[in-house]
Short mmCIF file of C-alpha atoms in Angstrom, two decimals:
data_model
loop_
_atom_site.label_atom_id
_atom_site.label_comp_id
_atom_site.label_asym_id
_atom_site.label_seq_id
_atom_site.Cartn_x
_atom_site.Cartn_y
_atom_site.Cartn_z
CA ILE A 1 7.61 39.59 35.56
CA LYS A 2 7.43 40.82 31.72
CA SER A 3 10.98 39.16 31.35
CA GLU A 4 9.66 36.01 32.52
CA ASN A 5 6.57 35.93 30.32
CA PHE A 6 8.79 37.04 27.56
CA CYS A 7 11.18 33.88 28.14
CA SER A 8 8.44 31.39 28.70
CA ARG A 9 6.64 32.78 25.46
CA ALA A 10 9.92 32.43 23.42
CA GLN A 11 10.56 28.95 24.87
CA ARG A 12 6.89 27.93 23.79
CA ASP A 13 7.35 29.49 20.30
CA ARG A 14 10.54 27.22 19.87
CA LYS A 15 8.56 24.22 20.73
CA ASN A 16 5.81 24.99 18.46
CA ILE A 17 8.52 25.71 15.68
CA GLY A 18 9.91 22.25 16.20
CA LYS A 19 6.42 20.68 15.87
CA GLU A 20 5.68 22.72 12.85
CA THR A 21 8.99 21.34 11.23
CA MET A 22 7.99 17.82 12.06
CA VAL A 23 4.57 18.23 10.37
CA LYS A 24 6.11 19.92 7.40
CA TYR A 25 8.52 16.91 6.77
CA ALA A 26 5.70 14.69 7.43
CA CYS A 27 3.80 16.14 4.85
CA LEU A 28 6.79 16.41 2.42
CA LEU A 29 7.63 12.77 2.97
CA SER A 30 3.96 11.75 2.51
CA ALA A 31 3.59 13.68 -0.79
CA PHE A 32 6.98 12.20 -1.95
CA CYS A 33 5.90 8.76 -1.38
CA PHE A 34 2.54 9.23 -2.84
CA ILE A 35 3.94 10.68 -6.00
CA MET A 36 6.59 7.95 -6.47
CA SER A 37 4.04 5.17 -5.86
CA ASN A 38 1.59 6.88 -8.20
CA SER A 39 4.23 7.50 -10.85
CA LEU A 40 5.41 3.60 -10.53
CA SER A 41 1.87 2.67 -10.61
CA ILE A 42 1.03 4.78 -13.92
CA THR A 43 4.21 2.98 -15.43
CA ILE A 44 3.02 -0.47 -14.49
CA ILE A 45 -0.45 0.29 -15.85
CA VAL A 46 1.16 1.62 -19.05
CA ARG A 47 3.19 -1.46 -19.41
CA ASN A 48 0.34 -3.90 -18.68
CA ILE A 49 -1.77 -2.09 -21.25
CA THR A 50 0.88 -1.80 -24.04
CA ARG A 51 1.93 -5.54 -23.82
CA ASP A 52 0.60 -7.85 -26.46
CA SER A 53 0.51 -11.05 -24.58
CA PHE A 54 -2.33 -10.49 -22.25
CA SER A 55 -5.42 -12.26 -23.05
CA GLU A 56 -8.49 -12.10 -20.62
CA SER A 57 -10.23 -15.12 -21.97
CA SER A 58 -6.76 -17.31 -21.45
CA ARG A 59 -6.64 -16.26 -18.00
CA ASN A 60 -10.41 -17.21 -17.11
CA ALA A 61 -9.72 -20.63 -19.06
CA LEU A 62 -6.57 -21.08 -17.01
CA ASN A 63 -4.46 -22.04 -19.83
CA SER A 64 -1.20 -23.47 -18.64
CA ASP A 65 0.86 -22.24 -21.22
CA TYR A 66 -0.50 -18.90 -20.99
CA LEU A 67 -0.15 -18.83 -17.39
CA MET A 68 3.57 -19.62 -17.39
CA GLN A 69 4.14 -16.65 -19.81
CA GLU A 70 1.96 -14.48 -17.26
CA TRP A 71 4.24 -15.51 -14.35
CA ASP A 72 7.48 -14.82 -16.48
CA TYR A 73 5.78 -11.29 -17.10
CA ARG A 74 5.06 -11.12 -13.31
CA ARG A 75 8.44 -11.69 -12.36
CA SER A 76 9.96 -9.29 -14.67
CA THR A 77 7.67 -6.42 -13.23
CA GLY A 78 7.86 -7.54 -9.88
CA PRO A 79 10.71 -5.15 -8.56
CA LEU A 80 8.65 -2.29 -9.86
CA LEU A 81 5.47 -3.31 -7.95
CA GLN A 82 7.10 -3.92 -4.99
CA THR A 83 8.85 -0.69 -4.92
CA CYS A 84 5.47 1.02 -5.70
CA ASN A 85 3.80 -0.84 -2.68
CA ILE A 86 6.77 0.07 -0.35
CA PHE A 87 6.50 3.68 -1.32
CA ASN A 88 2.52 3.55 -0.92
CA ALA A 89 2.72 2.08 2.64
CA PHE A 90 5.17 4.80 3.78
CA GLY A 91 3.13 7.35 2.30
CA TRP A 92 0.08 6.38 4.41
CA LEU A 93 2.26 6.10 7.62
CA PHE A 94 3.60 9.53 7.02
CA PHE A 95 0.14 10.83 6.25
CA THR A 96 -0.98 10.09 9.90
CA PHE A 97 1.03 12.72 11.48
CA PRO A 98 -0.28 15.73 9.61
CA VAL A 99 -4.00 14.73 10.33
CA PHE A 100 -3.07 14.24 13.95
CA GLU A 101 -1.79 17.54 14.12
CA LEU A 102 -4.61 19.10 12.22
CA THR A 103 -7.14 17.32 14.66
CA TRP A 104 -5.12 18.33 17.47
CA ILE A 105 -5.27 22.16 16.19
CA LEU A 106 -9.02 21.98 15.28
CA SER A 107 -9.87 20.58 18.74
CA HIS A 108 -8.04 23.42 20.49
CA GLY A 109 -5.67 21.29 22.48
CA GLY A 110 -8.33 18.72 23.25
CA LYS A 111 -10.88 21.04 24.46
CA ARG A 112 -13.47 21.49 21.88
CA LYS A 113 -15.59 18.72 20.08
CA VAL A 114 -13.25 15.91 21.60
CA GLY A 115 -15.43 12.96 20.27
CA LEU A 116 -15.74 14.38 16.69
CA HIS A 117 -11.80 14.77 16.61
CA ALA A 118 -11.26 11.44 18.38
CA SER A 119 -13.40 9.85 15.75
CA ILE A 120 -11.12 11.57 12.79
CA ILE A 121 -7.94 10.08 14.59
CA ALA A 122 -9.57 6.70 14.96
CA PHE A 123 -10.73 6.63 11.37
CA THR A 124 -7.54 7.75 10.14
CA ILE A 125 -5.46 5.30 12.16
CA THR A 126 -7.70 2.43 10.97
CA SER A 127 -7.65 3.47 7.40
CA CYS A 128 -3.81 4.05 7.27
CA PHE A 129 -2.82 0.94 9.08
CA SER A 130 -5.32 -1.15 7.07
CA GLU A 131 -3.44 0.12 3.91
CA VAL A 132 -0.15 -0.63 5.45
CA ILE A 133 -1.39 -4.14 6.16
CA SER A 134 -2.68 -4.66 2.72
CA ARG A 135 0.71 -3.43 1.32
CA LEU A 136 2.61 -5.87 3.43
CA ILE A 137 0.16 -8.95 2.56
CA ILE A 138 0.79 -8.26 -1.24
CA LEU A 139 4.46 -7.86 -0.64
CA GLY A 140 4.66 -11.36 1.26
CA ALA A 141 2.16 -13.20 -1.09
CA TRP A 142 4.08 -12.00 -4.03
CA GLY A 143 7.22 -12.82 -2.35
CA SER A 144 6.00 -16.48 -1.53
CA THR A 145 4.32 -16.89 -5.12
CA HIS A 146 7.45 -15.81 -6.77
CA TRP A 147 9.34 -18.26 -4.90
CA ILE A 148 6.95 -21.06 -5.56
CA SER A 149 6.78 -20.12 -9.56
CA THR A 150 10.66 -20.64 -9.64
CA LYS A 151 11.60 -23.21 -7.12
CA PHE A 152 8.60 -25.63 -7.12
CA ASN A 153 7.65 -28.29 -9.82
CA LEU A 154 4.23 -26.85 -10.98
CA SER A 155 3.91 -28.86 -14.07
CA TYR A 156 3.82 -32.67 -12.86
CA TRP A 157 1.18 -33.06 -9.98
CA LEU A 158 -0.64 -36.00 -11.07
CA PRO A 159 0.37 -39.52 -10.37
CA ASN A 160 0.16 -40.72 -14.22
CA GLY A 161 3.41 -38.69 -14.70
CA SER A 162 2.06 -36.73 -17.76
CA GLU A 163 2.50 -32.81 -17.86
CA ASP A 164 -0.52 -31.68 -16.36
CA ARG A 165 0.39 -28.35 -15.05
CA VAL A 166 -2.27 -28.11 -12.38
CA GLY A 167 0.36 -26.25 -10.15
CA TRP A 168 0.08 -23.41 -12.36
CA LYS A 169 -3.38 -23.07 -12.42
CA SER A 170 -3.57 -23.55 -8.58
CA LEU A 171 -0.81 -20.80 -8.35
CA GLU A 172 -2.95 -18.58 -10.48
CA VAL A 173 -6.09 -19.02 -8.27
CA ILE A 174 -4.49 -18.28 -5.19
CA TRP A 175 -2.95 -15.10 -6.59
CA ILE A 176 -6.27 -13.91 -7.66
CA ILE A 177 -7.79 -14.56 -4.24
CA THR A 178 -4.93 -12.62 -2.69
CA GLU A 179 -5.63 -9.67 -5.12
CA SER A 180 -9.29 -9.64 -4.40
CA LEU A 181 -8.46 -9.97 -0.45
CA VAL A 182 -6.21 -6.76 -0.70
CA ASN A 183 -8.81 -5.01 -2.91
CA TRP A 184 -11.50 -5.56 -0.30
CA ILE A 185 -9.01 -4.10 2.37
CA ASP A 186 -8.41 -1.14 0.15
CA ALA A 187 -12.18 -0.59 -0.06
CA PHE A 188 -12.61 -0.54 3.65
CA GLU A 189 -9.72 1.90 4.09
CA TRP A 190 -11.35 4.30 1.54
CA ILE A 191 -14.57 3.86 3.41
CA CYS A 192 -12.83 4.83 6.62
CA LEU A 193 -11.24 7.85 5.14
CA SER A 194 -14.65 8.97 3.52
CA PHE A 195 -15.73 9.38 7.11
CA VAL A 196 -12.65 11.74 7.95
#
């Protein structure tokens, strides 16, 4: 009987070591992705702050010449921003696994305060996947606006044939709305995480 208990305990320990290793890798991957994302974000912020061409008043006035320069700048920093968004999305995906494991351990295998721990998991899933969705929205929006800014005629929209550049103004308004939408999704995500 003792040898059977020893064998079953050893098998159980091997399974637990496999789970612990998976959680450790998920923690490491999540930390790596967050560090890379934040480093790239800092690089983007520094580039935005140190450039001379930014003008809030020209942007608010929808100055067409300024908007064309702004989209040229966005195209130059676009790959950096998209890489940052991808790392951020994967960081949040990998973050869910350690939180699930932690709630499972704290609930003693689903036997203690099940409602509380189920709500932690629900808030974690909601916040992490809303972050992933917001990053996918910004990836898709940037891809389509980049395509529009390079391939479409944004300078001649009015029927009189003069260079009105209404397209650049419309594109900038769409981009501002998309960024605002993503900011509200991020706010919802942080509200959910505050409950965790």
